[in-house]
Coordinates of C-alpha atoms in Angstrom, one line a residue:
M1 CA -11.9 5.0 56.3
S2 CA -11.9 8.0 53.8
F3 CA -11.4 6.8 50.3
G4 CA -12.4 7.6 46.7
P5 CA -13.2 10.8 44.9
P6 CA -15.1 13.7 46.5
P7 CA -18.4 12.5 47.9
S8 CA -20.7 13.8 45.0
V9 CA -19.0 11.3 42.9
Y10 CA -17.5 8.4 45.0
T11 CA -19.9 8.3 47.8
Q12 CA -23.0 8.4 45.2
S13 CA -21.4 5.3 43.4
A14 CA -20.7 3.4 46.4
L15 CA -24.3 3.7 47.6
A16 CA -26.0 2.8 44.3
A17 CA -23.3 -0.4 44.7
D18 CA -24.3 -1.4 48.1
T19 CA -28.0 -1.4 46.9
H20 CA -27.0 -4.2 44.8
K21 CA -24.7 -6.0 47.5
R22 CA -25.3 -9.7 47.8
R23 CA -23.5 -13.0 48.7
R24 CA -23.8 -15.9 46.6
K25 CA -24.2 -18.9 48.5
R26 CA -24.3 -22.0 46.8
L27 CA -26.8 -24.6 48.4
L28 CA -25.1 -27.9 48.1
G29 CA -27.6 -29.6 50.1
G30 CA -27.1 -33.2 51.0
L31 CA -26.1 -34.3 47.2
A32 CA -23.1 -36.2 47.5
V33 CA -20.8 -35.6 43.7
L34 CA -18.5 -39.1 43.8
V35 CA -15.1 -38.5 41.4
V36 CA -12.9 -40.7 41.3
L37 CA -9.0 -39.1 40.9
G38 CA -6.0 -40.5 39.6
L39 CA -3.3 -39.1 41.6
G40 CA 0.3 -40.5 40.3
A41 CA 3.4 -40.6 42.6
G42 CA 4.4 -37.3 44.1
G43 CA 6.3 -35.4 41.2
L44 CA 8.2 -31.8 40.5
L45 CA 5.9 -29.6 39.0
L46 CA 7.8 -27.2 36.9
S47 CA 6.3 -24.2 35.2
S48 CA 8.1 -21.4 33.2
A49 CA 7.5 -17.7 34.3
G50 CA 4.1 -16.4 33.2
D51 CA 1.2 -13.9 34.6
D52 CA -2.5 -14.0 34.2
S53 CA -2.7 -13.0 30.4
G54 CA 0.2 -15.7 29.5
H55 CA -0.8 -18.2 26.7
A56 CA -0.8 -22.0 27.0
S57 CA 0.9 -24.7 25.8
G58 CA 0.3 -28.7 25.8
K59 CA 2.8 -30.8 27.8
G60 CA 6.3 -30.1 28.0
A61 CA 6.3 -27.3 25.7
A62 CA 8.2 -24.3 27.0
A63 CA 7.6 -20.6 26.9
A64 CA 9.1 -18.6 24.2
P65 CA 12.1 -16.1 25.9
Q66 CA 10.8 -12.6 26.6
S67 CA 12.6 -9.6 27.4
P68 CA 12.5 -8.5 30.7
D69 CA 9.9 -5.5 30.4
A70 CA 7.5 -7.4 27.8
V71 CA 4.1 -8.9 29.6
R72 CA 4.9 -12.1 31.1
E73 CA 3.1 -15.4 29.1
S74 CA 3.3 -18.1 31.1
V75 CA 3.2 -22.0 30.1
E76 CA 2.6 -24.2 32.7
K77 CA 3.5 -27.9 32.8
V78 CA 1.9 -31.0 33.9
P79 CA 2.7 -32.3 37.6
G80 CA 4.2 -35.5 38.3
S81 CA 1.2 -35.4 40.9
P82 CA -1.9 -33.0 40.5
E83 CA -2.7 -33.8 44.6
G84 CA -2.6 -30.6 46.3
R85 CA -1.5 -28.6 49.4
L86 CA -1.0 -25.7 51.4
A87 CA 1.0 -23.3 50.0
L88 CA 0.2 -20.2 51.6
E89 CA -2.8 -18.7 53.7
H90 CA -2.4 -14.9 55.4
D91 CA -5.3 -13.4 57.3
E92 CA -5.8 -9.6 57.4
E93 CA -6.7 -8.0 60.9
G94 CA -8.3 -5.3 62.6
L95 CA -11.5 -5.5 60.2
S96 CA -14.0 -4.5 63.1
A97 CA -14.8 -1.2 61.8
N98 CA -15.4 -2.3 58.5
S99 CA -18.9 -4.0 57.3
D100 CA -20.3 -4.6 53.7
T101 CA -21.3 -1.2 53.3
N102 CA -17.6 -0.1 54.5
P103 CA -15.2 -2.7 53.4
R104 CA -11.7 -2.7 53.4
Y105 CA -10.7 -3.1 49.4
A106 CA -8.1 -5.3 48.6
P107 CA -7.5 -4.6 44.9
G108 CA -4.7 -6.6 42.9
T109 CA -3.4 -10.2 43.5
W110 CA 0.1 -10.9 41.8
A111 CA 2.5 -14.2 42.0
T112 CA 5.8 -15.0 41.1
K113 CA 7.7 -18.0 41.7
K114 CA 8.4 -16.9 45.4
I115 CA 6.1 -14.3 46.3
L116 CA 2.4 -13.6 46.4
A117 CA 1.7 -10.1 46.2
R118 CA -1.4 -8.3 47.4
G119 CA -2.7 -4.8 47.6
V120 CA -4.7 -4.0 50.3
A121 CA -6.0 -0.3 51.2
N122 CA -3.0 2.1 50.7
R123 CA -0.1 -0.7 51.0
I124 CA 1.2 -3.7 48.7
V125 CA 2.2 -6.7 51.1
G126 CA 4.2 -9.7 49.9
L127 CA 4.0 -13.0 50.9
R128 CA 6.6 -15.6 51.2
I129 CA 5.5 -18.7 49.3
K130 CA 6.9 -21.5 51.4
P131 CA 5.9 -23.1 54.9
P132 CA 4.8 -21.4 57.7
Y133 CA 2.7 -20.2 54.4
D134 CA 2.2 -16.9 56.5
E135 CA 5.6 -15.0 56.5
T136 CA 5.0 -11.5 55.1
A137 CA 8.2 -10.8 53.1
W138 CA 7.8 -7.0 52.5
T139 CA 5.4 -4.4 52.8
L140 CA 5.5 -1.5 50.5
K141 CA 3.8 1.5 52.2
L142 CA 2.0 3.7 49.7
D143 CA 1.5 7.4 49.8
G144 CA -2.8 6.8 49.5
H145 CA -4.9 4.0 49.1
I146 CA -5.2 2.2 45.6
C147 CA -7.3 4.1 43.0
A148 CA -6.2 1.1 39.8
T149 CA -4.6 -1.8 39.1
S150 CA -3.6 -4.2 36.2
R151 CA -3.6 -7.6 36.0
H152 CA -0.3 -7.6 33.9
V153 CA 3.3 -8.2 34.9
T154 CA 6.7 -8.0 33.3
A155 CA 8.3 -10.8 32.7
D156 CA 11.3 -10.1 35.5
G157 CA 8.2 -9.4 38.0
R158 CA 7.2 -5.7 37.9
T159 CA 3.7 -4.2 37.7
A160 CA 2.3 -0.6 38.8
V161 CA -0.6 0.5 40.6
V162 CA -2.5 4.1 40.9
I163 CA -3.0 5.8 44.4
Q164 CA -4.7 8.7 45.7
P165 CA -2.7 10.9 47.9
P166 CA -4.9 12.4 50.8
H167 CA -5.9 16.1 50.1
A168 CA -7.2 18.7 52.7
K169 CA -11.2 17.6 52.8
G170 CA -13.3 19.7 51.1
S171 CA -10.5 21.0 48.8
K172 CA -10.9 20.1 44.8
Q173 CA -8.2 17.4 45.1
E174 CA -9.6 15.6 47.4
G175 CA -10.2 12.1 46.4
V176 CA -8.2 12.5 43.2
C177 CA -5.9 9.8 41.9
D178 CA -2.7 11.4 41.0
Q179 CA 0.1 9.1 41.5
V180 CA 1.8 5.9 39.5
V181 CA 4.0 3.6 41.4
F182 CA 6.0 1.1 39.7
F183 CA 7.5 -1.3 41.8
D184 CA 9.0 -4.9 42.0
L185 CA 6.9 -7.7 43.2
N186 CA 9.7 -10.1 44.3
T187 CA 11.0 -7.6 46.8
G188 CA 8.8 -5.2 47.3
K189 CA 11.2 -2.0 46.2
K190 CA 9.6 1.1 44.9
L191 CA 11.1 1.6 41.2
W192 CA 9.7 5.5 40.8
Q193 CA 6.7 7.3 41.4
K194 CA 5.4 9.5 39.2
K195 CA 2.5 12.1 39.2
M196 CA 0.1 12.4 36.9
P197 CA -0.6 15.4 34.6
S198 CA -3.7 17.3 34.8
P199 CA -5.3 14.7 37.0
Q200 CA -8.2 16.8 38.6
R201 CA -11.2 14.4 37.4
A202 CA -9.3 11.1 37.5
F203 CA -10.8 8.8 40.6
V204 CA -11.2 5.4 41.6
T205 CA -14.4 5.3 39.8
N206 CA -13.0 6.1 36.1
T207 CA -9.3 5.5 36.1
N208 CA -7.7 2.8 34.3
L209 CA -4.3 1.2 34.4
T210 CA -2.2 -1.1 31.8
L211 CA 0.9 -2.4 31.1
T212 CA 2.6 -3.3 27.5
K213 CA 6.2 -4.1 26.4
G214 CA 8.2 -1.1 28.3
V215 CA 5.4 1.3 28.9
V216 CA 2.8 2.1 31.4
A217 CA -0.4 3.8 30.5
V218 CA -3.0 5.4 32.5
A219 CA -6.2 7.1 31.0
W220 CA -9.1 8.5 32.9
G221 CA -11.8 10.0 30.3
H222 CA -10.3 13.6 31.0
G223 CA -6.6 12.7 30.3
S224 CA -4.3 10.2 29.6
V225 CA -0.3 9.5 30.1
A226 CA 2.3 6.9 29.3
Y227 CA 5.6 6.3 31.2
D228 CA 8.8 4.2 30.3
M229 CA 9.1 1.3 32.7
K230 CA 13.0 2.0 33.3
D231 CA 13.0 5.1 34.7
G232 CA 9.6 6.6 34.9
R233 CA 10.1 8.9 31.9
R234 CA 6.9 10.6 30.4
L235 CA 6.6 9.6 26.9
W236 CA 3.5 11.2 26.1
D237 CA 0.1 12.1 27.2
S238 CA -3.4 14.0 26.1
T239 CA -4.8 16.6 28.4
T240 CA -6.6 19.1 26.0
V241 CA -10.4 19.2 26.3
S242 CA -12.0 17.4 23.0
R243 CA -15.0 15.8 22.1
C244 CA -13.4 12.4 21.9
E245 CA -11.5 11.5 24.9
D246 CA -9.5 8.4 26.1
K247 CA -11.5 6.1 28.5
G248 CA -8.8 3.4 29.1
Y249 CA -6.5 1.3 27.5
A250 CA -5.9 -2.4 27.1
G251 CA -2.3 -3.9 27.1
G252 CA -0.5 -7.2 27.2
R253 CA 1.4 -7.8 23.8
A254 CA -0.1 -4.4 22.4
L255 CA -2.0 -0.9 22.8
L256 CA -5.4 -0.5 22.7
A257 CA -7.6 2.4 23.5
L258 CA -11.0 2.9 23.7
V259 CA -12.3 6.3 22.5
S260 CA -15.0 8.1 23.7
C261 CA -17.1 11.0 21.3
G262 CA -19.6 12.8 22.7
E263 CA -21.7 12.5 26.0
G264 CA -24.3 10.9 27.6
P265 CA -26.2 8.2 25.3
E266 CA -25.5 10.0 22.8
A267 CA -21.8 9.1 23.0
T268 CA -20.1 6.8 20.1
Y269 CA -16.8 5.0 20.4
E270 CA -13.6 4.1 18.8
V271 CA -11.2 1.4 19.5
Q272 CA -7.7 2.8 18.5
K273 CA -4.4 0.6 17.9
L274 CA -1.6 3.0 19.5
D275 CA 2.2 2.9 19.8
P276 CA 3.2 2.7 23.4
R277 CA 6.0 4.7 22.6
T278 CA 4.9 7.8 20.8
G279 CA 0.9 7.2 21.4
R280 CA 0.5 7.5 17.2
T281 CA -2.7 6.1 16.1
R282 CA -2.0 2.8 13.6
W283 CA -5.4 2.3 12.8
T284 CA -9.3 3.0 14.2
Y285 CA -12.0 0.8 14.4
K286 CA -15.6 2.6 15.0
V287 CA -18.0 0.8 16.9
A288 CA -21.8 0.7 15.7
S289 CA -24.0 3.5 17.0
G290 CA -26.6 2.2 20.2
V291 CA -23.7 0.3 22.2
T292 CA -23.9 2.0 25.4
T293 CA -20.6 0.1 27.2
V294 CA -17.3 -1.4 25.6
Y295 CA -14.6 -3.7 27.2
L296 CA -11.2 -4.8 25.8
P297 CA -10.3 -8.2 27.2
S298 CA -7.9 -8.3 24.4
S299 CA -5.2 -6.2 22.4
D300 CA -3.7 -8.8 20.2
P301 CA -5.6 -10.6 18.8
P302 CA -7.4 -7.2 19.0
V303 CA -11.3 -8.1 20.3
V304 CA -13.8 -6.1 21.5
A305 CA -16.9 -6.8 24.2
V306 CA -20.1 -4.9 23.3
A307 CA -23.2 -3.9 24.9
A308 CA -25.6 -3.3 22.6
G309 CA -29.3 -2.0 24.2
D310 CA -28.3 -4.4 27.1
S311 CA -26.4 -3.5 30.2
K312 CA -24.6 -6.9 30.0
V313 CA -22.2 -7.9 26.8
T314 CA -24.0 -9.1 24.1
D315 CA -21.5 -9.4 21.4
L316 CA -17.8 -10.1 20.7
L317 CA -15.9 -8.2 18.1
S318 CA -12.8 -10.1 16.4
L319 CA -10.6 -7.8 15.0
D320 CA -8.0 -8.3 12.3
G321 CA -4.3 -6.7 12.5
R322 CA -6.0 -3.7 10.4
G323 CA -8.7 -3.2 13.0
R324 CA -10.9 -4.7 10.5
R325 CA -14.1 -6.8 11.5
R326 CA -13.5 -10.5 11.0
A327 CA -16.1 -12.0 13.0
T328 CA -19.2 -11.3 15.8
I329 CA -19.9 -13.6 18.0
S330 CA -23.2 -13.5 19.5
L331 CA -23.5 -14.1 23.9
S332 CA -26.6 -14.8 23.8
G333 CA -27.0 -17.8 26.8
Y334 CA -23.3 -16.7 27.9
D335 CA -21.9 -14.8 30.8
A336 CA -18.8 -13.0 29.5
K337 CA -18.7 -11.1 33.3
C338 CA -17.5 -7.7 32.2
G339 CA -17.1 -5.3 34.4
E340 CA -19.1 -7.2 37.5
R341 CA -16.5 -7.0 40.5
Y342 CA -17.6 -5.2 43.4
F343 CA -20.7 -5.4 42.8
L344 CA -21.3 -3.2 39.3
A345 CA -19.1 -0.5 40.7
P346 CA -16.5 1.1 37.9
Y347 CA -13.7 0.6 40.8
F348 CA -10.0 -0.4 40.3
G349 CA -10.3 -0.3 36.6
V350 CA -12.6 -2.3 34.6
L351 CA -11.8 -2.0 31.0
E352 CA -9.8 -5.5 30.5
N353 CA -11.4 -7.4 33.4
C354 CA -14.2 -10.1 31.9
D355 CA -14.2 -12.7 34.6
G356 CA -16.2 -15.3 32.0
L357 CA -13.9 -14.6 28.9
V358 CA -10.7 -15.3 28.0
V359 CA -9.1 -14.6 24.6
G360 CA -6.3 -17.0 22.8
R361 CA -4.2 -16.6 20.0
T362 CA -6.9 -18.0 17.7
Q363 CA -10.0 -18.8 19.9
A364 CA -12.1 -16.8 22.6
Y365 CA -13.5 -18.8 25.3
V366 CA -16.7 -17.6 27.1
M367 CA -18.7 -19.6 29.4
S368 CA -22.2 -20.2 29.8
K369 CA -24.9 -18.5 32.1
E370 CA -25.6 -20.7 35.2
N371 CA -27.7 -23.7 34.3
I372 CA -29.6 -24.8 37.2
A373 CA -31.9 -28.1 36.2
N374 CA -31.0 -31.2 38.0
N375 CA -28.4 -33.3 36.9
Q376 CA -26.6 -31.5 34.6
P377 CA -23.7 -29.3 34.5
S378 CA -24.1 -26.0 36.3
D379 CA -22.6 -24.0 33.3
W380 CA -20.0 -24.9 30.3
I381 CA -17.4 -23.1 28.4
V382 CA -17.4 -22.7 24.5
A383 CA -14.6 -21.9 22.8
F384 CA -15.2 -19.7 19.2
D385 CA -13.1 -19.3 16.4
L386 CA -12.0 -15.7 16.2
K387 CA -11.8 -15.7 12.4
T388 CA -15.3 -17.2 11.3
G389 CA -16.9 -16.8 14.9
R390 CA -18.2 -20.6 14.7
S391 CA -18.2 -22.6 18.1
Q392 CA -14.9 -25.2 18.1
G393 CA -15.6 -26.9 21.5
K394 CA -17.2 -27.0 24.3
F395 CA -16.1 -28.0 28.0
D396 CA -18.9 -29.3 30.6
G397 CA -18.7 -28.1 34.2
R398 CA -20.3 -30.7 36.6
E399 CA -23.7 -30.6 38.6
L400 CA -22.8 -28.3 41.5
Q401 CA -19.5 -27.7 40.1
M402 CA -19.5 -24.5 37.8
V403 CA -16.3 -23.6 35.2
Y404 CA -14.8 -20.6 35.1
P405 CA -11.9 -19.8 32.4
L406 CA -9.1 -18.5 34.4
R407 CA -6.2 -17.3 31.3
M408 CA -4.1 -19.0 28.3
S409 CA -1.4 -21.1 28.7
G410 CA 0.4 -21.6 25.5
D411 CA -2.5 -23.1 23.3
E412 CA -4.5 -24.8 26.1
L413 CA -7.2 -22.7 28.8
L414 CA -6.7 -22.8 32.4
V415 CA -10.0 -23.6 33.8
Y416 CA -11.2 -23.6 37.6
R417 CA -13.8 -25.9 38.9
Q418 CA -15.2 -25.7 42.0
G419 CA -15.5 -28.2 44.5
A420 CA -18.5 -29.9 45.6
G421 CA -17.3 -31.3 49.1
V422 CA -15.0 -33.7 50.4
S423 CA -15.8 -36.3 47.5
A424 CA -15.7 -33.6 44.5
P425 CA -12.5 -31.3 45.2
A426 CA -12.1 -27.8 43.6
A427 CA -9.3 -28.5 40.7
V428 CA -7.3 -26.6 38.1
V429 CA -7.3 -28.1 34.9
S430 CA -5.8 -27.6 31.2
W431 CA -8.0 -28.0 28.6
N432 CA -7.2 -28.1 24.6
A433 CA -10.4 -27.5 22.7
R434 CA -9.1 -28.7 19.5
T435 CA -8.4 -32.0 21.0
D436 CA -11.1 -31.9 23.6
K437 CA -8.5 -33.2 25.8
E438 CA -8.4 -32.5 29.3
T439 CA -5.5 -32.6 31.7
P440 CA -5.4 -32.3 35.8
L441 CA -3.0 -30.1 37.1
L442 CA -4.1 -29.3 40.4
F443 CA -6.8 -30.8 43.3
F444 CA -7.3 -29.0 46.7
Q445 CA -10.0 -27.9 48.7
L446 CA -11.0 -24.5 49.9
P447 CA -12.0 -23.9 53.5
D448 CA -15.9 -24.5 53.7
E449 CA -16.7 -21.2 55.1
E450 CA -15.0 -19.4 52.2
D451 CA -15.9 -21.2 49.6
S452 CA -18.8 -19.5 48.0
N453 CA -16.9 -16.4 48.0
L454 CA -12.9 -17.4 47.0
S455 CA -15.1 -19.6 44.3
D456 CA -16.7 -16.5 42.5
P457 CA -14.3 -14.9 40.4
T458 CA -16.3 -11.3 41.0
E459 CA -15.5 -11.4 44.2
S460 CA -12.2 -12.5 44.7
D461 CA -9.0 -13.0 42.4
I462 CA -7.9 -16.3 41.1
V463 CA -4.5 -16.4 39.8
F464 CA -2.6 -19.6 38.8
E465 CA 1.0 -19.2 38.2
Q466 CA 4.0 -21.4 38.5
G467 CA 1.7 -24.5 39.5
R468 CA 0.2 -22.9 42.3
V469 CA -3.4 -21.4 42.6
F470 CA -4.4 -18.7 45.0
F471 CA -7.6 -16.7 45.8
G472 CA -7.9 -13.7 47.5
Q473 CA -10.9 -11.6 48.3
R474 CA -11.0 -8.0 47.1
E475 CA -13.1 -6.8 49.8
L476 CA -12.6 -7.8 53.4
V477 CA -15.0 -7.3 56.1
H478 CA -15.2 -9.1 59.9
D479 CA -17.4 -11.9 60.9
D480 CA -20.5 -10.3 63.0
K481 CA -20.2 -13.4 65.4
A482 CA -16.6 -12.5 65.8
P483 CA -15.9 -8.6 64.6
K484 CA -12.4 -9.0 66.4
D485 CA -10.9 -11.9 64.6
P486 CA -9.0 -11.9 61.7
V487 CA -10.2 -12.2 58.3
L488 CA -9.0 -14.6 55.7
M489 CA -7.0 -12.3 52.8
A490 CA -5.3 -14.9 50.7
I491 CA -4.8 -18.5 50.0
G492 CA -3.2 -20.7 47.7
F493 CA -2.3 -24.3 46.9
G494 CA 0.7 -26.2 45.3
S495 CA 1.5 -29.5 44.2
A496 CA 2.3 -31.9 46.8
G497 CA 5.2 -32.7 44.6
L498 CA 6.4 -29.5 44.4
K499 CA 9.9 -27.7 46.0
H500 CA 9.9 -24.4 47.4

């Protein structure tokens, strides 16, 4: 499969990433972990519309009404029974030519009430969430391979991707990502497709895409552009050669830009809040010199993740509404997992992706580094106050059962807890850091042979939406023992009491 920028750029990046490839396997041994589950009678699990960046609530709370073009914010409700059952299972075929060094990429996982959509190579597949669990509702064929995705979805179920149309081998356009496609997740209908201005240096390794209210924004370091969601009309762009360039954007409730000035180790960074409709700068925060990498895990409240003198994120910087620093949170002993997908290769947009970190209205939730000591939790999640930087609560995992922050649901954090055999199933729970109350939402069992990859957020998308949890591997390769057999692409679970 031909995929990516010209060989001088993409192939070198891919080869470097492949040298670091590994498949993490959790050693369960013969240890039995016993868990007593209080499973009530089957009941209806209700949920309001929401997305991966939504904000939590407690029991029975409802999400505030949103306009159709706002980025969704989910509020999940407690089920009558958290006992899980299979809601969806789908395999990908024709992978005999794909290996660890040449996978079929599957970037992007989005869920609505009725559809789970997955990006695969040069198409988007919509899977119907109802028996018989493996029914394709629609397929949106794209004019090229996917280059960038966003976790954000509008309140009425739309999102976007950037694609790489095929160009003549050896031409200057080979590998260029120059098309934005906006589509409906419920129907698979392409709503519009636009060519980016001056995209000659936009590749899968540097193109970032995001959504904010009514706007789709793309930046690739050497240019940027924003489109109106309604009709694809270009709102503003920046393609002039300058010492300072937009590296990417963070969306959601607001629009932040990461601006890089200069080249190489001498580069400095700024974070700017932009007016989404005009691109005008509302405020600027200058990142301290010596910072080598910057991520933007949240636009509102604005939070900046920085790597200072290290390849991994070392600190979180909380900013106020005027772009002034409120608090610095040291991440020594923590693992925000920023930029760790695709074995550290910067594919499909990395600026907003920190899989060990979730930002709420007033707190940031960060997972610890893995703890390998016996008879102790494998890890834990700590809530930090964004105003003071002080810790305000701790959620412990269990031995051999790591916990990962998924997203906010109102004022509560949704947490995925790995399973450890039949006696200790996997779970999604809601945690209130202020009261330290844990509420189970769903218990389920992943397939044993896929558990390790599916449970690792650096290898698979984990999406909780409308009372269901979905897992989607980002790289699809054949089984060496059965290279012609189909491979699990997506699996989901819902409450036994949830109606379709």
